[in-house]
Amino acid sequence: MNSENNQLTNDSTEVKIKHSGLGIASFIIGILCIILAVVMIILLSVSVNDIYISDEPTEEEILELVSSQPLFITSILVILILLFIQIIGAIIGIVSLFIKNRKKLFPILGTILNLLPILATVVLLLLSIVIGTYSTSTYSS
């Protein structure tokens, strides 16, 4: 009888820690968004070859661009939607980091995979603002 109680006690203490479902979801969101973003950037670069915009485009030129290059506009919109989805994926990854009794591998990977493209986008936007400000002040003086 004691050996049965010991066996039950030993079995009950061996609790296997599972992977976090939210962490796996965050990881999958990160991977899929990065793959789709790369595809959209390739399509965007292909469509940019046909576009020429003067230094100060008129409203008609902008409307003509939108109507003549649907791939260009669609690629930009899809990239923006992917960034929004990655923000959601990052939030899911961060939330899954705080779930107790779950493995943290996928939450960490998901959070990193979702935050890196967001961080890269913010850095590129800030860099373009700085370059735009610098180039505007250089030309106006």
PDB file of C-alpha atoms in Angstrom:
ATOM      1  CA  MET A   1       0.000   0.000   0.000  1.00  0.00           C
ATOM      2  CA  ASN A   2       2.821   2.393   0.830  1.00  0.00           C
ATOM      3  CA  SER A   3       4.486   1.685  -2.491  1.00  0.00           C
ATOM      4  CA  GLU A   4       1.251   2.590  -4.274  1.00  0.00           C
ATOM      5  CA  ASN A   5       1.024   5.863  -2.342  1.00  0.00           C
ATOM      6  CA  ASN A   6       4.659   6.595  -3.157  1.00  0.00           C
ATOM      7  CA  GLN A   7       4.041   5.897  -6.823  1.00  0.00           C
ATOM      8  CA  LEU A   8       1.007   8.170  -6.870  1.00  0.00           C
ATOM      9  CA  THR A   9       2.975  10.921  -5.158  1.00  0.00           C
ATOM     10  CA  ASN A  10       5.853  10.603  -7.614  1.00  0.00           C
ATOM     11  CA  ASP A  11       3.513  10.653 -10.613  1.00  0.00           C
ATOM     12  CA  SER A  12       1.646  13.696  -9.370  1.00  0.00           C
ATOM     13  CA  THR A  13       4.845  15.698  -8.846  1.00  0.00           C
ATOM     14  CA  GLU A  14       5.968  15.077 -12.412  1.00  0.00           C
ATOM     15  CA  VAL A  15       3.921  17.761 -14.080  1.00  0.00           C
ATOM     16  CA  LYS A  16       5.018  18.422 -17.630  1.00  0.00           C
ATOM     17  CA  ILE A  17       5.105  22.088 -18.513  1.00  0.00           C
ATOM     18  CA  LYS A  18       3.300  22.757 -21.784  1.00  0.00           C
ATOM     19  CA  HIS A  19       4.074  25.352 -24.408  1.00  0.00           C
ATOM     20  CA  SER A  20       1.932  28.448 -24.219  1.00  0.00           C
ATOM     21  CA  GLY A  21      -0.804  28.486 -26.863  1.00  0.00           C
ATOM     22  CA  LEU A  22      -0.699  32.279 -26.988  1.00  0.00           C
ATOM     23  CA  GLY A  23       3.084  32.125 -27.393  1.00  0.00           C
ATOM     24  CA  ILE A  24       2.769  29.746 -30.327  1.00  0.00           C
ATOM     25  CA  ALA A  25       0.138  32.039 -31.875  1.00  0.00           C
ATOM     26  CA  SER A  26       2.441  35.043 -31.449  1.00  0.00           C
ATOM     27  CA  PHE A  27       5.323  33.111 -33.025  1.00  0.00           C
ATOM     28  CA  ILE A  28       3.205  32.052 -36.022  1.00  0.00           C
ATOM     29  CA  ILE A  29       1.916  35.620 -36.482  1.00  0.00           C
ATOM     30  CA  GLY A  30       5.496  36.905 -36.439  1.00  0.00           C
ATOM     31  CA  ILE A  31       6.759  34.366 -38.995  1.00  0.00           C
ATOM     32  CA  LEU A  32       3.814  34.825 -41.374  1.00  0.00           C
ATOM     33  CA  CYS A  33       3.941  38.629 -41.203  1.00  0.00           C
ATOM     34  CA  ILE A  34       7.671  38.699 -41.901  1.00  0.00           C
ATOM     35  CA  ILE A  35       7.286  36.357 -44.891  1.00  0.00           C
ATOM     36  CA  LEU A  36       4.368  38.386 -46.282  1.00  0.00           C
ATOM     37  CA  ALA A  37       6.234  41.662 -45.689  1.00  0.00           C
ATOM     38  CA  VAL A  38       9.230  40.380 -47.668  1.00  0.00           C
ATOM     39  CA  VAL A  39       6.922  39.348 -50.525  1.00  0.00           C
ATOM     40  CA  MET A  40       5.203  42.764 -50.457  1.00  0.00           C
ATOM     41  CA  ILE A  41       8.538  44.607 -50.438  1.00  0.00           C
ATOM     42  CA  ILE A  42       9.645  42.588 -53.481  1.00  0.00           C
ATOM     43  CA  LEU A  43       6.379  43.439 -55.271  1.00  0.00           C
ATOM     44  CA  LEU A  44       6.769  47.060 -54.216  1.00  0.00           C
ATOM     45  CA  SER A  45      10.294  47.258 -55.596  1.00  0.00           C
ATOM     46  CA  VAL A  46       9.140  45.727 -58.890  1.00  0.00           C
ATOM     47  CA  SER A  47       6.338  48.269 -59.241  1.00  0.00           C
ATOM     48  CA  VAL A  48       8.555  51.240 -58.289  1.00  0.00           C
ATOM     49  CA  ASN A  49      10.601  50.854 -61.459  1.00  0.00           C
ATOM     50  CA  ASP A  50       7.695  52.198 -63.526  1.00  0.00           C
ATOM     51  CA  ILE A  51       6.986  55.217 -61.322  1.00  0.00           C
ATOM     52  CA  TYR A  52       8.364  58.681 -61.791  1.00  0.00           C
ATOM     53  CA  ILE A  53       7.155  61.532 -59.635  1.00  0.00           C
ATOM     54  CA  SER A  54       8.379  65.081 -60.081  1.00  0.00           C
ATOM     55  CA  ASP A  55       9.715  67.042 -57.107  1.00  0.00           C
ATOM     56  CA  GLU A  56       6.354  68.702 -56.501  1.00  0.00           C
ATOM     57  CA  PRO A  57       3.648  66.411 -57.885  1.00  0.00           C
ATOM     58  CA  THR A  58       0.283  67.877 -58.697  1.00  0.00           C
ATOM     59  CA  GLU A  59      -2.953  66.331 -57.529  1.00  0.00           C
ATOM     60  CA  GLU A  60      -3.554  64.972 -61.030  1.00  0.00           C
ATOM     61  CA  GLU A  61      -0.157  63.233 -61.043  1.00  0.00           C
ATOM     62  CA  ILE A  62      -0.890  61.605 -57.698  1.00  0.00           C
ATOM     63  CA  LEU A  63      -4.321  60.426 -58.867  1.00  0.00           C
ATOM     64  CA  GLU A  64      -2.788  59.077 -62.065  1.00  0.00           C
ATOM     65  CA  LEU A  65      -0.192  57.204 -60.005  1.00  0.00           C
ATOM     66  CA  VAL A  66      -2.882  55.632 -57.830  1.00  0.00           C
ATOM     67  CA  SER A  67      -4.950  54.552 -60.815  1.00  0.00           C
ATOM     68  CA  SER A  68      -2.030  53.340 -62.942  1.00  0.00           C
ATOM     69  CA  GLN A  69      -0.122  51.439 -60.233  1.00  0.00           C
ATOM     70  CA  PRO A  70      -2.542  49.350 -58.160  1.00  0.00           C
ATOM     71  CA  LEU A  71       0.242  46.917 -57.201  1.00  0.00           C
ATOM     72  CA  PHE A  72       2.242  49.764 -55.640  1.00  0.00           C
ATOM     73  CA  ILE A  73      -0.671  51.038 -53.554  1.00  0.00           C
ATOM     74  CA  THR A  74      -1.829  47.530 -52.607  1.00  0.00           C
ATOM     75  CA  SER A  75       1.668  46.578 -51.440  1.00  0.00           C
ATOM     76  CA  ILE A  76       1.894  49.644 -49.217  1.00  0.00           C
ATOM     77  CA  LEU A  77      -1.541  48.994 -47.722  1.00  0.00           C
ATOM     78  CA  VAL A  78      -0.750  45.327 -47.057  1.00  0.00           C
ATOM     79  CA  ILE A  79       2.521  46.291 -45.344  1.00  0.00           C
ATOM     80  CA  LEU A  80       0.642  48.741 -43.103  1.00  0.00           C
ATOM     81  CA  ILE A  81      -1.942  46.069 -42.257  1.00  0.00           C
ATOM     82  CA  LEU A  82       0.869  43.621 -41.486  1.00  0.00           C
ATOM     83  CA  LEU A  83       2.416  46.145 -39.090  1.00  0.00           C
ATOM     84  CA  PHE A  84      -0.917  46.433 -37.283  1.00  0.00           C
ATOM     85  CA  ILE A  85      -1.147  42.627 -37.082  1.00  0.00           C
ATOM     86  CA  GLN A  86       2.408  42.511 -35.722  1.00  0.00           C
ATOM     87  CA  ILE A  87       1.457  44.965 -32.986  1.00  0.00           C
ATOM     88  CA  ILE A  88      -1.319  42.543 -32.018  1.00  0.00           C
ATOM     89  CA  GLY A  89       1.161  39.639 -32.209  1.00  0.00           C
ATOM     90  CA  ALA A  90       3.603  41.506 -29.962  1.00  0.00           C
ATOM     91  CA  ILE A  91       0.852  42.162 -27.415  1.00  0.00           C
ATOM     92  CA  ILE A  92      -0.125  38.472 -27.487  1.00  0.00           C
ATOM     93  CA  GLY A  93       3.534  37.497 -27.042  1.00  0.00           C
ATOM     94  CA  ILE A  94       4.028  39.855 -24.112  1.00  0.00           C
ATOM     95  CA  VAL A  95       0.829  38.628 -22.442  1.00  0.00           C
ATOM     96  CA  SER A  96       1.899  35.008 -22.915  1.00  0.00           C
ATOM     97  CA  LEU A  97       5.223  35.743 -21.191  1.00  0.00           C
ATOM     98  CA  PHE A  98       3.318  36.238 -17.935  1.00  0.00           C
ATOM     99  CA  ILE A  99       1.310  33.000 -18.033  1.00  0.00           C
ATOM    100  CA  LYS A 100       2.484  30.756 -15.204  1.00  0.00           C
ATOM    101  CA  ASN A 101       3.399  27.086 -15.596  1.00  0.00           C
ATOM    102  CA  ARG A 102       4.059  27.383 -19.324  1.00  0.00           C
ATOM    103  CA  LYS A 103       7.269  27.223 -21.325  1.00  0.00           C
ATOM    104  CA  LYS A 104       8.544  30.611 -22.463  1.00  0.00           C
ATOM    105  CA  LEU A 105      10.305  29.680 -25.731  1.00  0.00           C
ATOM    106  CA  PHE A 106       7.512  30.586 -28.147  1.00  0.00           C
ATOM    107  CA  PRO A 107       6.396  33.705 -26.243  1.00  0.00           C
ATOM    108  CA  ILE A 108       9.965  35.048 -26.336  1.00  0.00           C
ATOM    109  CA  LEU A 109      10.448  34.196 -30.030  1.00  0.00           C
ATOM    110  CA  GLY A 110       7.001  35.555 -30.924  1.00  0.00           C
ATOM    111  CA  THR A 111       7.593  38.801 -29.064  1.00  0.00           C
ATOM    112  CA  ILE A 112      10.985  39.293 -30.733  1.00  0.00           C
ATOM    113  CA  LEU A 113       9.704  38.398 -34.221  1.00  0.00           C
ATOM    114  CA  ASN A 114       6.813  40.838 -33.852  1.00  0.00           C
ATOM    115  CA  LEU A 115       8.730  43.699 -32.225  1.00  0.00           C
ATOM    116  CA  LEU A 116      11.760  43.754 -34.552  1.00  0.00           C
ATOM    117  CA  PRO A 117       9.853  44.796 -37.715  1.00  0.00           C
ATOM    118  CA  ILE A 118       7.893  47.370 -35.701  1.00  0.00           C
ATOM    119  CA  LEU A 119      11.125  48.770 -34.268  1.00  0.00           C
ATOM    120  CA  ALA A 120      12.754  48.783 -37.723  1.00  0.00           C
ATOM    121  CA  THR A 121       9.770  50.677 -39.151  1.00  0.00           C
ATOM    122  CA  VAL A 122       9.915  53.286 -36.384  1.00  0.00           C
ATOM    123  CA  VAL A 123      13.674  53.734 -36.881  1.00  0.00           C
ATOM    124  CA  LEU A 124      13.248  54.113 -40.663  1.00  0.00           C
ATOM    125  CA  LEU A 125      10.438  56.647 -40.201  1.00  0.00           C
ATOM    126  CA  LEU A 126      12.506  58.691 -37.753  1.00  0.00           C
ATOM    127  CA  LEU A 127      15.506  58.474 -40.068  1.00  0.00           C
ATOM    128  CA  SER A 128      13.431  59.677 -43.026  1.00  0.00           C
ATOM    129  CA  ILE A 129      12.094  62.577 -40.953  1.00  0.00           C
ATOM    130  CA  VAL A 130      15.634  63.583 -39.993  1.00  0.00           C
ATOM    131  CA  ILE A 131      16.883  63.258 -43.574  1.00  0.00           C
ATOM    132  CA  GLY A 132      13.849  65.150 -44.886  1.00  0.00           C
ATOM    133  CA  THR A 133      14.376  67.939 -42.379  1.00  0.00           C
ATOM    134  CA  TYR A 134      18.072  68.119 -43.183  1.00  0.00           C
ATOM    135  CA  SER A 135      17.558  68.108 -46.951  1.00  0.00           C
ATOM    136  CA  THR A 136      14.802  70.747 -46.726  1.00  0.00           C
ATOM    137  CA  SER A 137      16.976  73.063 -44.656  1.00  0.00           C
ATOM    138  CA  THR A 138      19.917  72.518 -47.021  1.00  0.00           C
ATOM    139  CA  TYR A 139      17.909  73.425 -50.138  1.00  0.00           C
ATOM    140  CA  SER A 140      16.150  76.413 -48.622  1.00  0.00           C
ATOM    141  CA  SER A 141      19.314  78.195 -47.501  1.00  0.00           C
TER     142      SER A 141
END
